[in-house]
């Protein structure tokens, strides 16, 4: 299934994509694409519905973030060998973990706000992993059974805030609108190999990123098992798994976002995002 949330900000309703590509309203069957609705029995129940019998969502309706009530937004840094090389960083021996605040979450086509005093706002197309079955101390062999599905994430990053303002990376990663999710949450049964998906990102029509999840240092199963050693993973938690090369910081000279630009990005089988940049 391709699940989504639609409607005004803060008032999103659950939906799905029918076989003909139309968007259908699920609010008569589930209150949100969130929490327990992402557990295997509930996803199985939704998969048995006749999508063609569900109400059609009006064309032009805003698409919201594909997961609601996210408890944790966990990110992995330097997780692509070719991206680490372009930044001059050594490959990590363990996953580099940081967080985005949940207030950063927005819809896949919502405007991206460049923060006040920002000079270095950057982009990162990333594979998002959404937890379904909760767990702690998960064995790597069982890790994929805890995954509800996958989505496109743009890990927007303010590099000066992240790298030059002392302390952790988090202050450059969690600004409002820096965590767009979607358009869809594609359930795990539709993605046979999350470790072999093409991914790309363009700014004003120029393609900067053109990579594949095949160059990840730590794969999805490894990350789920690893993170569960340090925290319980709960239904609806989101893991952003790192980016391939082509970020603005890796260009020579460096290239950063300015107000009025348009970003497009996508991952094979998971859909696309398109958004404008505006000044906060």
PDB file of C-alpha atoms in Angstrom:
ATOM      1  CA  UNK A   1       0.000   0.000   0.000  1.00  0.00           C
ATOM      2  CA  UNK A   2       0.848   3.648  -0.420  1.00  0.00           C
ATOM      3  CA  UNK A   3      -0.520   5.481   2.615  1.00  0.00           C
ATOM      4  CA  UNK A   4      -0.706   9.244   3.021  1.00  0.00           C
ATOM      5  CA  UNK A   5      -2.161  12.080   5.034  1.00  0.00           C
ATOM      6  CA  UNK A   6      -3.997  14.967   3.399  1.00  0.00           C
ATOM      7  CA  UNK A   7      -5.645  18.244   4.308  1.00  0.00           C
ATOM      8  CA  UNK A   8      -4.723  21.479   6.119  1.00  0.00           C
ATOM      9  CA  UNK A   9      -1.739  21.589   8.435  1.00  0.00           C
ATOM     10  CA  UNK A  10      -2.624  20.075  11.797  1.00  0.00           C
ATOM     11  CA  UNK A  11      -5.912  18.689  10.482  1.00  0.00           C
ATOM     12  CA  UNK A  12      -4.652  15.964   8.161  1.00  0.00           C
ATOM     13  CA  UNK A  13      -6.794  12.919   7.431  1.00  0.00           C
ATOM     14  CA  UNK A  14      -5.540   9.419   6.528  1.00  0.00           C
ATOM     15  CA  UNK A  15      -5.670   8.158   2.983  1.00  0.00           C
ATOM     16  CA  UNK A  16      -4.236   5.740   0.454  1.00  0.00           C
ATOM     17  CA  UNK A  17      -3.351   5.677  -3.223  1.00  0.00           C
ATOM     18  CA  UNK A  18      -5.712   3.499  -5.271  1.00  0.00           C
ATOM     19  CA  UNK A  19      -4.534   1.337  -8.172  1.00  0.00           C
ATOM     20  CA  UNK A  20      -5.624   4.019 -10.673  1.00  0.00           C
ATOM     21  CA  UNK A  21      -3.482   6.645  -8.889  1.00  0.00           C
ATOM     22  CA  UNK A  22      -6.387   8.468  -7.270  1.00  0.00           C
ATOM     23  CA  UNK A  23      -6.203   9.414  -3.604  1.00  0.00           C
ATOM     24  CA  UNK A  24      -8.814   7.854  -1.325  1.00  0.00           C
ATOM     25  CA  UNK A  25     -10.047   8.859   2.122  1.00  0.00           C
ATOM     26  CA  UNK A  26      -9.395   6.301   4.887  1.00  0.00           C
ATOM     27  CA  UNK A  27     -10.825   8.331   7.755  1.00  0.00           C
ATOM     28  CA  UNK A  28     -13.846   6.015   8.022  1.00  0.00           C
ATOM     29  CA  UNK A  29     -11.518   3.136   8.870  1.00  0.00           C
ATOM     30  CA  UNK A  30      -8.587   4.606  10.836  1.00  0.00           C
ATOM     31  CA  UNK A  31      -8.081   7.884  12.676  1.00  0.00           C
ATOM     32  CA  UNK A  32      -4.546   8.581  11.393  1.00  0.00           C
ATOM     33  CA  UNK A  33      -1.476   7.039   9.780  1.00  0.00           C
ATOM     34  CA  UNK A  34       0.230   6.945  13.142  1.00  0.00           C
ATOM     35  CA  UNK A  35       1.055   4.801  16.160  1.00  0.00           C
ATOM     36  CA  UNK A  36      -0.806   1.512  16.397  1.00  0.00           C
ATOM     37  CA  UNK A  37      -2.233   1.943  12.888  1.00  0.00           C
ATOM     38  CA  UNK A  38       1.272   1.116  11.622  1.00  0.00           C
ATOM     39  CA  UNK A  39       1.478  -2.252  13.359  1.00  0.00           C
ATOM     40  CA  UNK A  40       1.231  -5.366  11.157  1.00  0.00           C
ATOM     41  CA  UNK A  41      -2.315  -6.413  12.062  1.00  0.00           C
ATOM     42  CA  UNK A  42      -3.682  -2.943  11.384  1.00  0.00           C
ATOM     43  CA  UNK A  43      -1.818  -2.596   8.083  1.00  0.00           C
ATOM     44  CA  UNK A  44      -3.157  -6.011   7.064  1.00  0.00           C
ATOM     45  CA  UNK A  45      -6.703  -4.867   7.878  1.00  0.00           C
ATOM     46  CA  UNK A  46      -6.304  -1.742   5.735  1.00  0.00           C
ATOM     47  CA  UNK A  47      -4.865  -3.778   2.867  1.00  0.00           C
ATOM     48  CA  UNK A  48      -8.082  -5.804   2.687  1.00  0.00           C
ATOM     49  CA  UNK A  49     -10.261  -2.741   2.061  1.00  0.00           C
ATOM     50  CA  UNK A  50     -11.722  -2.124  -1.392  1.00  0.00           C
ATOM     51  CA  UNK A  51      -9.868   1.059  -2.319  1.00  0.00           C
ATOM     52  CA  UNK A  52     -12.263   1.812  -5.179  1.00  0.00           C
ATOM     53  CA  UNK A  53     -15.141   2.011  -2.695  1.00  0.00           C
ATOM     54  CA  UNK A  54     -13.440   4.686  -0.578  1.00  0.00           C
ATOM     55  CA  UNK A  55     -14.276   8.394  -1.044  1.00  0.00           C
ATOM     56  CA  UNK A  56     -12.077  10.221  -3.544  1.00  0.00           C
ATOM     57  CA  UNK A  57      -9.885  13.043  -2.242  1.00  0.00           C
ATOM     58  CA  UNK A  58     -10.398  16.232  -4.239  1.00  0.00           C
ATOM     59  CA  UNK A  59      -7.719  17.097  -6.759  1.00  0.00           C
ATOM     60  CA  UNK A  60      -5.320  19.760  -5.508  1.00  0.00           C
ATOM     61  CA  UNK A  61      -5.750  18.870  -1.833  1.00  0.00           C
ATOM     62  CA  UNK A  62      -2.578  19.454   0.167  1.00  0.00           C
ATOM     63  CA  UNK A  63      -0.543  16.332   0.961  1.00  0.00           C
ATOM     64  CA  UNK A  64       0.747  16.348   4.538  1.00  0.00           C
ATOM     65  CA  UNK A  65       3.620  14.426   6.138  1.00  0.00           C
ATOM     66  CA  UNK A  66       2.942  10.739   5.578  1.00  0.00           C
ATOM     67  CA  UNK A  67       3.255   9.797   9.273  1.00  0.00           C
ATOM     68  CA  UNK A  68       1.439  11.530  12.117  1.00  0.00           C
ATOM     69  CA  UNK A  69       2.268  11.926  15.798  1.00  0.00           C
ATOM     70  CA  UNK A  70       5.916  10.952  15.255  1.00  0.00           C
ATOM     71  CA  UNK A  71       7.524  10.165  18.591  1.00  0.00           C
ATOM     72  CA  UNK A  72      11.178  10.123  17.535  1.00  0.00           C
ATOM     73  CA  UNK A  73      12.844  11.486  14.391  1.00  0.00           C
ATOM     74  CA  UNK A  74      16.232   9.751  14.394  1.00  0.00           C
ATOM     75  CA  UNK A  75      18.883  10.512  11.778  1.00  0.00           C
ATOM     76  CA  UNK A  76      22.070   8.795  10.669  1.00  0.00           C
ATOM     77  CA  UNK A  77      25.077  10.808   9.499  1.00  0.00           C
ATOM     78  CA  UNK A  78      27.874   9.906   7.069  1.00  0.00           C
ATOM     79  CA  UNK A  79      26.120   6.667   6.134  1.00  0.00           C
ATOM     80  CA  UNK A  80      27.057   6.676   2.438  1.00  0.00           C
ATOM     81  CA  UNK A  81      30.637   5.886   1.525  1.00  0.00           C
ATOM     82  CA  UNK A  82      30.640   8.281  -1.432  1.00  0.00           C
ATOM     83  CA  UNK A  83      29.078  11.115   0.610  1.00  0.00           C
ATOM     84  CA  UNK A  84      31.659  10.690   3.378  1.00  0.00           C
ATOM     85  CA  UNK A  85      34.365  10.943   0.730  1.00  0.00           C
ATOM     86  CA  UNK A  86      33.011  14.212  -0.699  1.00  0.00           C
ATOM     87  CA  UNK A  87      32.986  15.800   2.767  1.00  0.00           C
ATOM     88  CA  UNK A  88      36.487  14.553   3.584  1.00  0.00           C
ATOM     89  CA  UNK A  89      35.224  12.499   6.533  1.00  0.00           C
ATOM     90  CA  UNK A  90      36.410   9.042   7.502  1.00  0.00           C
ATOM     91  CA  UNK A  91      33.898   6.213   7.342  1.00  0.00           C
ATOM     92  CA  UNK A  92      32.335   5.709  10.779  1.00  0.00           C
ATOM     93  CA  UNK A  93      32.955   2.441  12.583  1.00  0.00           C
ATOM     94  CA  UNK A  94      29.491   2.721  14.169  1.00  0.00           C
ATOM     95  CA  UNK A  95      26.445   4.647  12.962  1.00  0.00           C
ATOM     96  CA  UNK A  96      26.565   8.392  13.662  1.00  0.00           C
ATOM     97  CA  UNK A  97      23.261   9.227  15.377  1.00  0.00           C
ATOM     98  CA  UNK A  98      21.594  12.628  15.761  1.00  0.00           C
ATOM     99  CA  UNK A  99      18.030  13.912  15.982  1.00  0.00           C
ATOM    100  CA  UNK A 100      15.631  16.202  14.252  1.00  0.00           C
ATOM    101  CA  UNK A 101      12.943  17.773  16.403  1.00  0.00           C
ATOM    102  CA  UNK A 102       9.438  16.670  15.486  1.00  0.00           C
ATOM    103  CA  UNK A 103       8.526  20.348  14.959  1.00  0.00           C
ATOM    104  CA  UNK A 104      10.700  20.147  11.815  1.00  0.00           C
ATOM    105  CA  UNK A 105       8.231  17.751  10.164  1.00  0.00           C
ATOM    106  CA  UNK A 106       6.217  19.111   7.249  1.00  0.00           C
ATOM    107  CA  UNK A 107       4.509  17.921   4.093  1.00  0.00           C
ATOM    108  CA  UNK A 108       6.397  16.814   0.992  1.00  0.00           C
ATOM    109  CA  UNK A 109       5.465  19.892  -1.016  1.00  0.00           C
ATOM    110  CA  UNK A 110       5.304  22.505   1.750  1.00  0.00           C
ATOM    111  CA  UNK A 111       7.621  25.498   1.519  1.00  0.00           C
ATOM    112  CA  UNK A 112      11.080  25.136   3.064  1.00  0.00           C
ATOM    113  CA  UNK A 113      11.924  28.082   5.313  1.00  0.00           C
ATOM    114  CA  UNK A 114      15.499  29.313   5.221  1.00  0.00           C
ATOM    115  CA  UNK A 115      16.181  30.351   8.826  1.00  0.00           C
ATOM    116  CA  UNK A 116      17.004  33.912   9.799  1.00  0.00           C
ATOM    117  CA  UNK A 117      20.754  34.570   9.639  1.00  0.00           C
ATOM    118  CA  UNK A 118      21.288  31.418   7.574  1.00  0.00           C
ATOM    119  CA  UNK A 119      24.009  31.443   4.926  1.00  0.00           C
ATOM    120  CA  UNK A 120      24.436  27.702   4.443  1.00  0.00           C
ATOM    121  CA  UNK A 121      21.088  25.896   4.107  1.00  0.00           C
ATOM    122  CA  UNK A 122      21.697  22.603   2.310  1.00  0.00           C
ATOM    123  CA  UNK A 123      19.778  19.587   1.000  1.00  0.00           C
ATOM    124  CA  UNK A 124      20.006  15.810   1.494  1.00  0.00           C
ATOM    125  CA  UNK A 125      17.695  13.269  -0.148  1.00  0.00           C
ATOM    126  CA  UNK A 126      17.333  10.306   2.229  1.00  0.00           C
ATOM    127  CA  UNK A 127      15.506   7.008   2.624  1.00  0.00           C
ATOM    128  CA  UNK A 128      13.105   7.169   5.565  1.00  0.00           C
ATOM    129  CA  UNK A 129      12.331   4.024   7.564  1.00  0.00           C
ATOM    130  CA  UNK A 130       9.116   3.981   9.622  1.00  0.00           C
ATOM    131  CA  UNK A 131       8.812   1.597  12.559  1.00  0.00           C
ATOM    132  CA  UNK A 132       5.708  -0.576  12.831  1.00  0.00           C
ATOM    133  CA  UNK A 133       6.279  -3.266  15.452  1.00  0.00           C
ATOM    134  CA  UNK A 134       7.832  -1.770  18.607  1.00  0.00           C
ATOM    135  CA  UNK A 135      10.967  -3.328  20.019  1.00  0.00           C
ATOM    136  CA  UNK A 136      14.062  -3.084  22.156  1.00  0.00           C
ATOM    137  CA  UNK A 137      17.306  -5.051  21.786  1.00  0.00           C
ATOM    138  CA  UNK A 138      16.145  -6.254  18.383  1.00  0.00           C
ATOM    139  CA  UNK A 139      18.220  -8.954  16.680  1.00  0.00           C
ATOM    140  CA  UNK A 140      19.456  -7.899  13.257  1.00  0.00           C
ATOM    141  CA  UNK A 141      17.987 -11.085  11.782  1.00  0.00           C
ATOM    142  CA  UNK A 142      14.518  -9.954  12.948  1.00  0.00           C
ATOM    143  CA  UNK A 143      14.931  -6.231  12.345  1.00  0.00           C
ATOM    144  CA  UNK A 144      13.066  -5.983   9.042  1.00  0.00           C
ATOM    145  CA  UNK A 145       9.918  -7.403  10.656  1.00  0.00           C
ATOM    146  CA  UNK A 146       9.790  -4.208  12.745  1.00  0.00           C
ATOM    147  CA  UNK A 147       9.615  -1.949   9.665  1.00  0.00           C
ATOM    148  CA  UNK A 148       6.172  -0.706   8.603  1.00  0.00           C
ATOM    149  CA  UNK A 149       7.411   0.987   5.455  1.00  0.00           C
ATOM    150  CA  UNK A 150       9.547   3.590   3.742  1.00  0.00           C
ATOM    151  CA  UNK A 151       9.295   7.179   2.568  1.00  0.00           C
ATOM    152  CA  UNK A 152      11.254  10.030   0.991  1.00  0.00           C
ATOM    153  CA  UNK A 153      12.904  12.488   3.390  1.00  0.00           C
ATOM    154  CA  UNK A 154      14.817  15.669   2.636  1.00  0.00           C
ATOM    155  CA  UNK A 155      17.236  16.156   5.528  1.00  0.00           C
ATOM    156  CA  UNK A 156      17.475  19.941   5.204  1.00  0.00           C
ATOM    157  CA  UNK A 157      20.566  21.148   7.079  1.00  0.00           C
ATOM    158  CA  UNK A 158      21.987  24.536   8.003  1.00  0.00           C
ATOM    159  CA  UNK A 159      25.720  23.796   7.818  1.00  0.00           C
ATOM    160  CA  UNK A 160      26.981  26.772   9.823  1.00  0.00           C
ATOM    161  CA  UNK A 161      24.536  26.041  12.629  1.00  0.00           C
ATOM    162  CA  UNK A 162      25.437  22.342  12.398  1.00  0.00           C
ATOM    163  CA  UNK A 163      29.237  22.520  12.215  1.00  0.00           C
ATOM    164  CA  UNK A 164      30.435  25.931  13.355  1.00  0.00           C
ATOM    165  CA  UNK A 165      28.200  26.912  16.258  1.00  0.00           C
ATOM    166  CA  UNK A 166      29.725  24.399  18.727  1.00  0.00           C
ATOM    167  CA  UNK A 167      28.155  21.367  20.336  1.00  0.00           C
ATOM    168  CA  UNK A 168      26.116  18.715  18.520  1.00  0.00           C
ATOM    169  CA  UNK A 169      24.807  18.723  14.956  1.00  0.00           C
ATOM    170  CA  UNK A 170      21.209  19.013  16.138  1.00  0.00           C
ATOM    171  CA  UNK A 171      20.881  22.810  16.078  1.00  0.00           C
ATOM    172  CA  UNK A 172      21.526  22.805  12.321  1.00  0.00           C
ATOM    173  CA  UNK A 173      19.180  19.922  11.612  1.00  0.00           C
ATOM    174  CA  UNK A 174      15.920  20.606  13.413  1.00  0.00           C
ATOM    175  CA  UNK A 175      14.753  24.031  12.246  1.00  0.00           C
ATOM    176  CA  UNK A 176      11.079  24.324  11.320  1.00  0.00           C
ATOM    177  CA  UNK A 177      10.310  22.732   7.900  1.00  0.00           C
ATOM    178  CA  UNK A 178      13.677  20.875   7.868  1.00  0.00           C
ATOM    179  CA  UNK A 179      11.982  17.436   7.918  1.00  0.00           C
ATOM    180  CA  UNK A 180       9.563  16.934   5.004  1.00  0.00           C
ATOM    181  CA  UNK A 181       8.142  13.381   4.894  1.00  0.00           C
ATOM    182  CA  UNK A 182       6.418  11.721   1.958  1.00  0.00           C
ATOM    183  CA  UNK A 183       4.439  11.931  -0.237  1.00  0.00           C
ATOM    184  CA  UNK A 184       3.607   8.333   0.650  1.00  0.00           C
ATOM    185  CA  UNK A 185       4.442   5.800   3.285  1.00  0.00           C
ATOM    186  CA  UNK A 186       5.039   2.752   1.086  1.00  0.00           C
ATOM    187  CA  UNK A 187       4.521  -0.411   3.095  1.00  0.00           C
ATOM    188  CA  UNK A 188       7.487  -2.752   3.410  1.00  0.00           C
ATOM    189  CA  UNK A 189       5.890  -5.526   1.331  1.00  0.00           C
ATOM    190  CA  UNK A 190       6.128  -3.294  -1.766  1.00  0.00           C
ATOM    191  CA  UNK A 191       9.885  -2.681  -1.461  1.00  0.00           C
ATOM    192  CA  UNK A 192      11.771  -5.925  -2.021  1.00  0.00           C
ATOM    193  CA  UNK A 193      15.238  -4.444  -1.452  1.00  0.00           C
ATOM    194  CA  UNK A 194      15.543  -1.098   0.353  1.00  0.00           C
ATOM    195  CA  UNK A 195      19.299  -1.424  -0.109  1.00  0.00           C
ATOM    196  CA  UNK A 196      19.098  -0.959  -3.876  1.00  0.00           C
ATOM    197  CA  UNK A 197      16.934   2.084  -4.638  1.00  0.00           C
ATOM    198  CA  UNK A 198      17.862   4.931  -6.961  1.00  0.00           C
ATOM    199  CA  UNK A 199      17.581   8.425  -5.459  1.00  0.00           C
ATOM    200  CA  UNK A 200      18.029  11.940  -6.820  1.00  0.00           C
ATOM    201  CA  UNK A 201      17.651  15.642  -6.054  1.00  0.00           C
ATOM    202  CA  UNK A 202      17.511  18.755  -8.251  1.00  0.00           C
ATOM    203  CA  UNK A 203      17.617  22.472  -7.470  1.00  0.00           C
ATOM    204  CA  UNK A 204      16.107  24.743 -10.144  1.00  0.00           C
ATOM    205  CA  UNK A 205      16.347  21.873 -12.619  1.00  0.00           C
ATOM    206  CA  UNK A 206      20.035  21.118 -11.979  1.00  0.00           C
ATOM    207  CA  UNK A 207      20.613  17.585 -10.731  1.00  0.00           C
ATOM    208  CA  UNK A 208      23.026  17.597  -7.800  1.00  0.00           C
ATOM    209  CA  UNK A 209      22.351  14.202  -6.265  1.00  0.00           C
ATOM    210  CA  UNK A 210      22.039  11.026  -8.304  1.00  0.00           C
ATOM    211  CA  UNK A 211      22.817   8.023  -6.117  1.00  0.00           C
ATOM    212  CA  UNK A 212      21.608   4.748  -4.714  1.00  0.00           C
ATOM    213  CA  UNK A 213      20.935   3.244  -1.322  1.00  0.00           C
ATOM    214  CA  UNK A 214      23.377   0.516  -2.380  1.00  0.00           C
ATOM    215  CA  UNK A 215      26.270   2.691  -1.144  1.00  0.00           C
ATOM    216  CA  UNK A 216      24.971   2.844   2.421  1.00  0.00           C
ATOM    217  CA  UNK A 217      27.606   1.871   4.987  1.00  0.00           C
ATOM    218  CA  UNK A 218      25.030   0.469   7.417  1.00  0.00           C
ATOM    219  CA  UNK A 219      21.866  -1.026   5.939  1.00  0.00           C
ATOM    220  CA  UNK A 220      18.316  -0.803   7.243  1.00  0.00           C
ATOM    221  CA  UNK A 221      18.412  -3.992   9.323  1.00  0.00           C
ATOM    222  CA  UNK A 222      21.707  -2.995  10.921  1.00  0.00           C
ATOM    223  CA  UNK A 223      20.390   0.468  11.810  1.00  0.00           C
ATOM    224  CA  UNK A 224      17.133  -0.791  13.336  1.00  0.00           C
ATOM    225  CA  UNK A 225      18.967  -3.352  15.472  1.00  0.00           C
ATOM    226  CA  UNK A 226      21.701  -0.885  16.435  1.00  0.00           C
ATOM    227  CA  UNK A 227      19.352   1.911  17.488  1.00  0.00           C
ATOM    228  CA  UNK A 228      17.235  -0.479  19.540  1.00  0.00           C
ATOM    229  CA  UNK A 229      20.243  -1.086  21.786  1.00  0.00           C
ATOM    230  CA  UNK A 230      20.080   2.532  22.972  1.00  0.00           C
ATOM    231  CA  UNK A 231      16.339   3.272  22.953  1.00  0.00           C
ATOM    232  CA  UNK A 232      13.062   1.479  22.494  1.00  0.00           C
ATOM    233  CA  UNK A 233      11.698   1.872  18.991  1.00  0.00           C
ATOM    234  CA  UNK A 234       7.989   2.566  18.859  1.00  0.00           C
ATOM    235  CA  UNK A 235       5.332   2.462  16.166  1.00  0.00           C
ATOM    236  CA  UNK A 236       5.587   5.616  14.094  1.00  0.00           C
ATOM    237  CA  UNK A 237       9.206   6.431  14.909  1.00  0.00           C
ATOM    238  CA  UNK A 238      11.071   7.639  11.816  1.00  0.00           C
ATOM    239  CA  UNK A 239      14.698   6.878  10.923  1.00  0.00           C
ATOM    240  CA  UNK A 240      16.391   8.970   8.236  1.00  0.00           C
ATOM    241  CA  UNK A 241      19.219   6.814   6.944  1.00  0.00           C
ATOM    242  CA  UNK A 242      21.741   9.179   5.343  1.00  0.00           C
ATOM    243  CA  UNK A 243      22.396  10.743   1.946  1.00  0.00           C
ATOM    244  CA  UNK A 244      24.440  10.009  -1.195  1.00  0.00           C
ATOM    245  CA  UNK A 245      26.939  12.539  -2.600  1.00  0.00           C
ATOM    246  CA  UNK A 246      25.968  15.800  -4.254  1.00  0.00           C
ATOM    247  CA  UNK A 247      25.023  17.986  -1.303  1.00  0.00           C
ATOM    248  CA  UNK A 248      25.682  21.714  -1.562  1.00  0.00           C
ATOM    249  CA  UNK A 249      28.517  21.567   0.952  1.00  0.00           C
ATOM    250  CA  UNK A 250      30.288  19.069  -1.322  1.00  0.00           C
ATOM    251  CA  UNK A 251      30.303  21.334  -4.390  1.00  0.00           C
ATOM    252  CA  UNK A 252      33.341  23.346  -5.450  1.00  0.00           C
ATOM    253  CA  UNK A 253      32.621  26.126  -4.790  1.00  0.00           C
ATOM    254  CA  UNK A 254      29.932  25.357  -2.209  1.00  0.00           C
ATOM    255  CA  UNK A 255      26.333  25.943  -3.264  1.00  0.00           C
ATOM    256  CA  UNK A 256      23.567  26.700  -0.784  1.00  0.00           C
ATOM    257  CA  UNK A 257      19.853  27.371  -1.020  1.00  0.00           C
ATOM    258  CA  UNK A 258      18.415  30.856  -1.550  1.00  0.00           C
ATOM    259  CA  UNK A 259      14.829  32.082  -1.221  1.00  0.00           C
ATOM    260  CA  UNK A 260      12.742  31.530  -4.334  1.00  0.00           C
ATOM    261  CA  UNK A 261      14.395  28.324  -5.526  1.00  0.00           C
ATOM    262  CA  UNK A 262      12.642  25.037  -6.265  1.00  0.00           C
ATOM    263  CA  UNK A 263      13.827  21.616  -5.114  1.00  0.00           C
ATOM    264  CA  UNK A 264      12.637  18.328  -6.596  1.00  0.00           C
ATOM    265  CA  UNK A 265      13.707  14.983  -5.243  1.00  0.00           C
ATOM    266  CA  UNK A 266      12.641  11.373  -5.244  1.00  0.00           C
ATOM    267  CA  UNK A 267      13.457   7.755  -4.504  1.00  0.00           C
ATOM    268  CA  UNK A 268      12.640   4.804  -6.727  1.00  0.00           C
ATOM    269  CA  UNK A 269       9.254   3.374  -5.792  1.00  0.00           C
ATOM    270  CA  UNK A 270       8.608   5.947  -3.059  1.00  0.00           C
ATOM    271  CA  UNK A 271       7.480   9.028  -4.981  1.00  0.00           C
ATOM    272  CA  UNK A 272       8.705  12.599  -5.327  1.00  0.00           C
ATOM    273  CA  UNK A 273       8.737  15.874  -3.440  1.00  0.00           C
ATOM    274  CA  UNK A 274       8.662  19.354  -4.970  1.00  0.00           C
ATOM    275  CA  UNK A 275       8.966  22.523  -2.909  1.00  0.00           C
ATOM    276  CA  UNK A 276       9.936  26.194  -2.908  1.00  0.00           C
ATOM    277  CA  UNK A 277      12.347  27.892  -0.571  1.00  0.00           C
ATOM    278  CA  UNK A 278      11.199  30.992   1.305  1.00  0.00           C
ATOM    279  CA  UNK A 279      12.771  33.262   3.890  1.00  0.00           C
ATOM    280  CA  UNK A 280      11.639  32.651   7.452  1.00  0.00           C
TER     281      UNK A 280
END
